[in-house]
Coordinates of C-alpha atoms in Angstrom, one line a residue:
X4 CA 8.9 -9.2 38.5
X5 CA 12.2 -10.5 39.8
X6 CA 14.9 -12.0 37.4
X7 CA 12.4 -10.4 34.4
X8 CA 9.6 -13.3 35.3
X9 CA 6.0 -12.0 35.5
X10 CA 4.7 -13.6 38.6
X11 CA 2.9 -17.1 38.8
X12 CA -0.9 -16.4 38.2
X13 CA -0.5 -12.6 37.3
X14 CA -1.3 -10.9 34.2
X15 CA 1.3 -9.1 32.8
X16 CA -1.7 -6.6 31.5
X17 CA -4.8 -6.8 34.2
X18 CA -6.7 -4.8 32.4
X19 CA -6.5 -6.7 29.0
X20 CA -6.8 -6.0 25.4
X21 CA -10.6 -4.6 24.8
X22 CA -13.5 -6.5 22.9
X23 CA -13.7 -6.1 19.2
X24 CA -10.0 -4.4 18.9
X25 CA -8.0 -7.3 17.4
X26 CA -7.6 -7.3 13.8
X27 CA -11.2 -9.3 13.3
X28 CA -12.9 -6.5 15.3
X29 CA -11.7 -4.1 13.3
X30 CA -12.5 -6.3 10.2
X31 CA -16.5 -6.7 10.9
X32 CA -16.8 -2.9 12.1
X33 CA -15.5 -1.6 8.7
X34 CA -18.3 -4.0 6.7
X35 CA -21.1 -3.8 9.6
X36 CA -23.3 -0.7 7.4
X37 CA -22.5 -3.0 4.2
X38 CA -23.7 -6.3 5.5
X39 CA -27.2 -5.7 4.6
X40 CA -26.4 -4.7 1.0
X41 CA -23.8 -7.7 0.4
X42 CA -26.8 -10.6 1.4
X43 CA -29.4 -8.8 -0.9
X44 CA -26.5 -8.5 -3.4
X45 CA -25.8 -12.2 -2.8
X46 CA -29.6 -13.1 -3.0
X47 CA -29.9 -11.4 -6.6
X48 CA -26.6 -13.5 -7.7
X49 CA -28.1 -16.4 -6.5
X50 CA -31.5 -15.8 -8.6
X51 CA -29.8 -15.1 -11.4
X52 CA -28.4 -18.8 -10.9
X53 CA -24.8 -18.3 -9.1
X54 CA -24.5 -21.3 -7.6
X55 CA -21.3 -20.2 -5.0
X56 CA -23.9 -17.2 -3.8
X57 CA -26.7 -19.6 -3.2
X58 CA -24.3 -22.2 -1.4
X59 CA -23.2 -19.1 1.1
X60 CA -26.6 -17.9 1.1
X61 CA -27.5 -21.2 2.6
X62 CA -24.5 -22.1 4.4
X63 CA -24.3 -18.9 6.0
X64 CA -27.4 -16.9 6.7
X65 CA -29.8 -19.6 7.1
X66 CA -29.4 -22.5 10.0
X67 CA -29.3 -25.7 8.4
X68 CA -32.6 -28.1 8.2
X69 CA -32.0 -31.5 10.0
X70 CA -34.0 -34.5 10.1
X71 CA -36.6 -34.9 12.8
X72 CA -37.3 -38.6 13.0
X73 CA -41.4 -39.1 14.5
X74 CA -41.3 -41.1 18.0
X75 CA -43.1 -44.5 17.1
X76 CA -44.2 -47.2 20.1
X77 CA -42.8 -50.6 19.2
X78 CA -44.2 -53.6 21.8
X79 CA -41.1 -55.6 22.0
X80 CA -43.2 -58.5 23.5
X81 CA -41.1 -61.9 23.7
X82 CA -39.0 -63.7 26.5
X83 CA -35.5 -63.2 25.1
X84 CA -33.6 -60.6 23.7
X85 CA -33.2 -62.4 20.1
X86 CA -36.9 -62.2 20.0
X87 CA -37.1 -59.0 20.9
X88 CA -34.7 -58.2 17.9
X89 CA -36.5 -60.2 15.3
X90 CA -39.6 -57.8 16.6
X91 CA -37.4 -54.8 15.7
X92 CA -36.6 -56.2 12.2
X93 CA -39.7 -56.7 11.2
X94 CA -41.3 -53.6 12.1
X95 CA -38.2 -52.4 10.1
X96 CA -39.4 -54.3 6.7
X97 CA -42.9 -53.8 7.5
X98 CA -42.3 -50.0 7.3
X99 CA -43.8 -49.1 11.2
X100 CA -40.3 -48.2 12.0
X101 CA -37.4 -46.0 10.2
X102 CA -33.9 -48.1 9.6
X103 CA -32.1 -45.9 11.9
X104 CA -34.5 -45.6 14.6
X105 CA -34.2 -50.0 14.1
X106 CA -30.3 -49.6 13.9
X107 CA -30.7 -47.7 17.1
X108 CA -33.2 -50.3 18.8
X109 CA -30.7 -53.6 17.7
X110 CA -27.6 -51.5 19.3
X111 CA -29.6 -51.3 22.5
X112 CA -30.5 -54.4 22.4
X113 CA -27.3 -55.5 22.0
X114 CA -25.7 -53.5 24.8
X115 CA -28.6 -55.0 27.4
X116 CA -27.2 -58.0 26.4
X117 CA -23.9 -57.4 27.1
X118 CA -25.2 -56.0 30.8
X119 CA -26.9 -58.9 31.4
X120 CA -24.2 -61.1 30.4
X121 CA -21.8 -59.3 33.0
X122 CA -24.5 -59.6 35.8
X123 CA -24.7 -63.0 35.3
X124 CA -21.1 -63.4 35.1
X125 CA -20.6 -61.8 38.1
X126 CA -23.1 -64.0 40.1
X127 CA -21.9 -66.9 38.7
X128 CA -18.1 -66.1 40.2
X129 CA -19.8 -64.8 43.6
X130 CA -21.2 -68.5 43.9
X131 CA -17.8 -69.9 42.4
X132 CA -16.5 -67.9 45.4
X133 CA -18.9 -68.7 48.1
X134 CA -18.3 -72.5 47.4
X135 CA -14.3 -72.6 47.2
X136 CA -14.2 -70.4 49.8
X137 CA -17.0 -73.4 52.1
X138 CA -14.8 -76.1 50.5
X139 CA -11.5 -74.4 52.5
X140 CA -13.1 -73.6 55.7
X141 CA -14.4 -77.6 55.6
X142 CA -11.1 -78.9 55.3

C-alpha cells in the first residue's frame, strides 16, 4: 500500500462484508417470524374493505396477471406489400385478429418494406457502378 493507495485490482477487505449483515439484513431478520402474521393481518384489512391493504396485497404477494394474446394464422396472400396490409386491416375490423397483434403485423410490414427498399437501392447503385465504371475503361 505505498503512498496510502490500496493496490490496482485489490480489495482493501478480501474477505468482504457477509450476506444479510447490512442494515436491510438486519431489517428482514427482525420481522422474518412476523411475516406470516402481517399478510393474514393485511388479508383481514383488506376484507374488511381497506383498499391500501388490498393494493399491497396485490402488488406485493401475488405476481401480477398479464395479457396473453391467442396466436391466430392470417394468409397474407397478395403481390405487394400494400396488399398485404389491407389483408391485415381487414382481418383487424372483421374481428379474426386483435388491434395490437394488427399494429404489430403493419410495423412489420412496414420494416420489410424498408429492407426491400435498401436492397433494391443497393442494386440499383451496383449497376450505376458497373456502368460508369464500363463507360471509363471505354474511353
Amino acid at each position: 500500500m505505498p503512498g496510502g493507495k490500496w493496490t490496482k485490482g485489490t480489495s482493501g477487505n478480501p474477505a468482504g462484508r457477509k450476506s444479510g449483515t447490512g442494515q436491510i439484513g438486519k431489517l428482514r431478520a427482525a420481522i422474518a417470524k412476523d411475516v406470516p402474521a402481517i399478510i393474514r393481518s393485511l388479508a383481514t384489512s383488506a376484507k374488511a374493505g381497506d383498499i391500501g391493504a388490498a393494493r399491497l396485497l396485490l402488488d406485493r404477494v401475488l405476481p401480477a396477471l398479464k395479457p396473453i394474446e391467442e396466436t391466430v394464422g392470417i394468409a397474407l396472400e397478395g403481390g405487394t406489400l400494400a396488399a398485404q396490409g389491407g389483408a391485415v386491416v381487414a382481418a383487424v375490423a372483421a374481428g379474426e385478429l386483435a388491434p395490437g397483434q394488427g399494429a404489430a403485423l403493419l410495423a412489420s410490414l412496414g420494416t420489410l418494406a424498408r429492407l426491400i427498399e435498401t436492397d433494391e437501392l443497393a442494386a440499383r447503385v451496383a449497376a450505376l457502378e458497373a456502368r460508369h465504371g464500363n463507360a471509363q475503361s471505354k474511353a
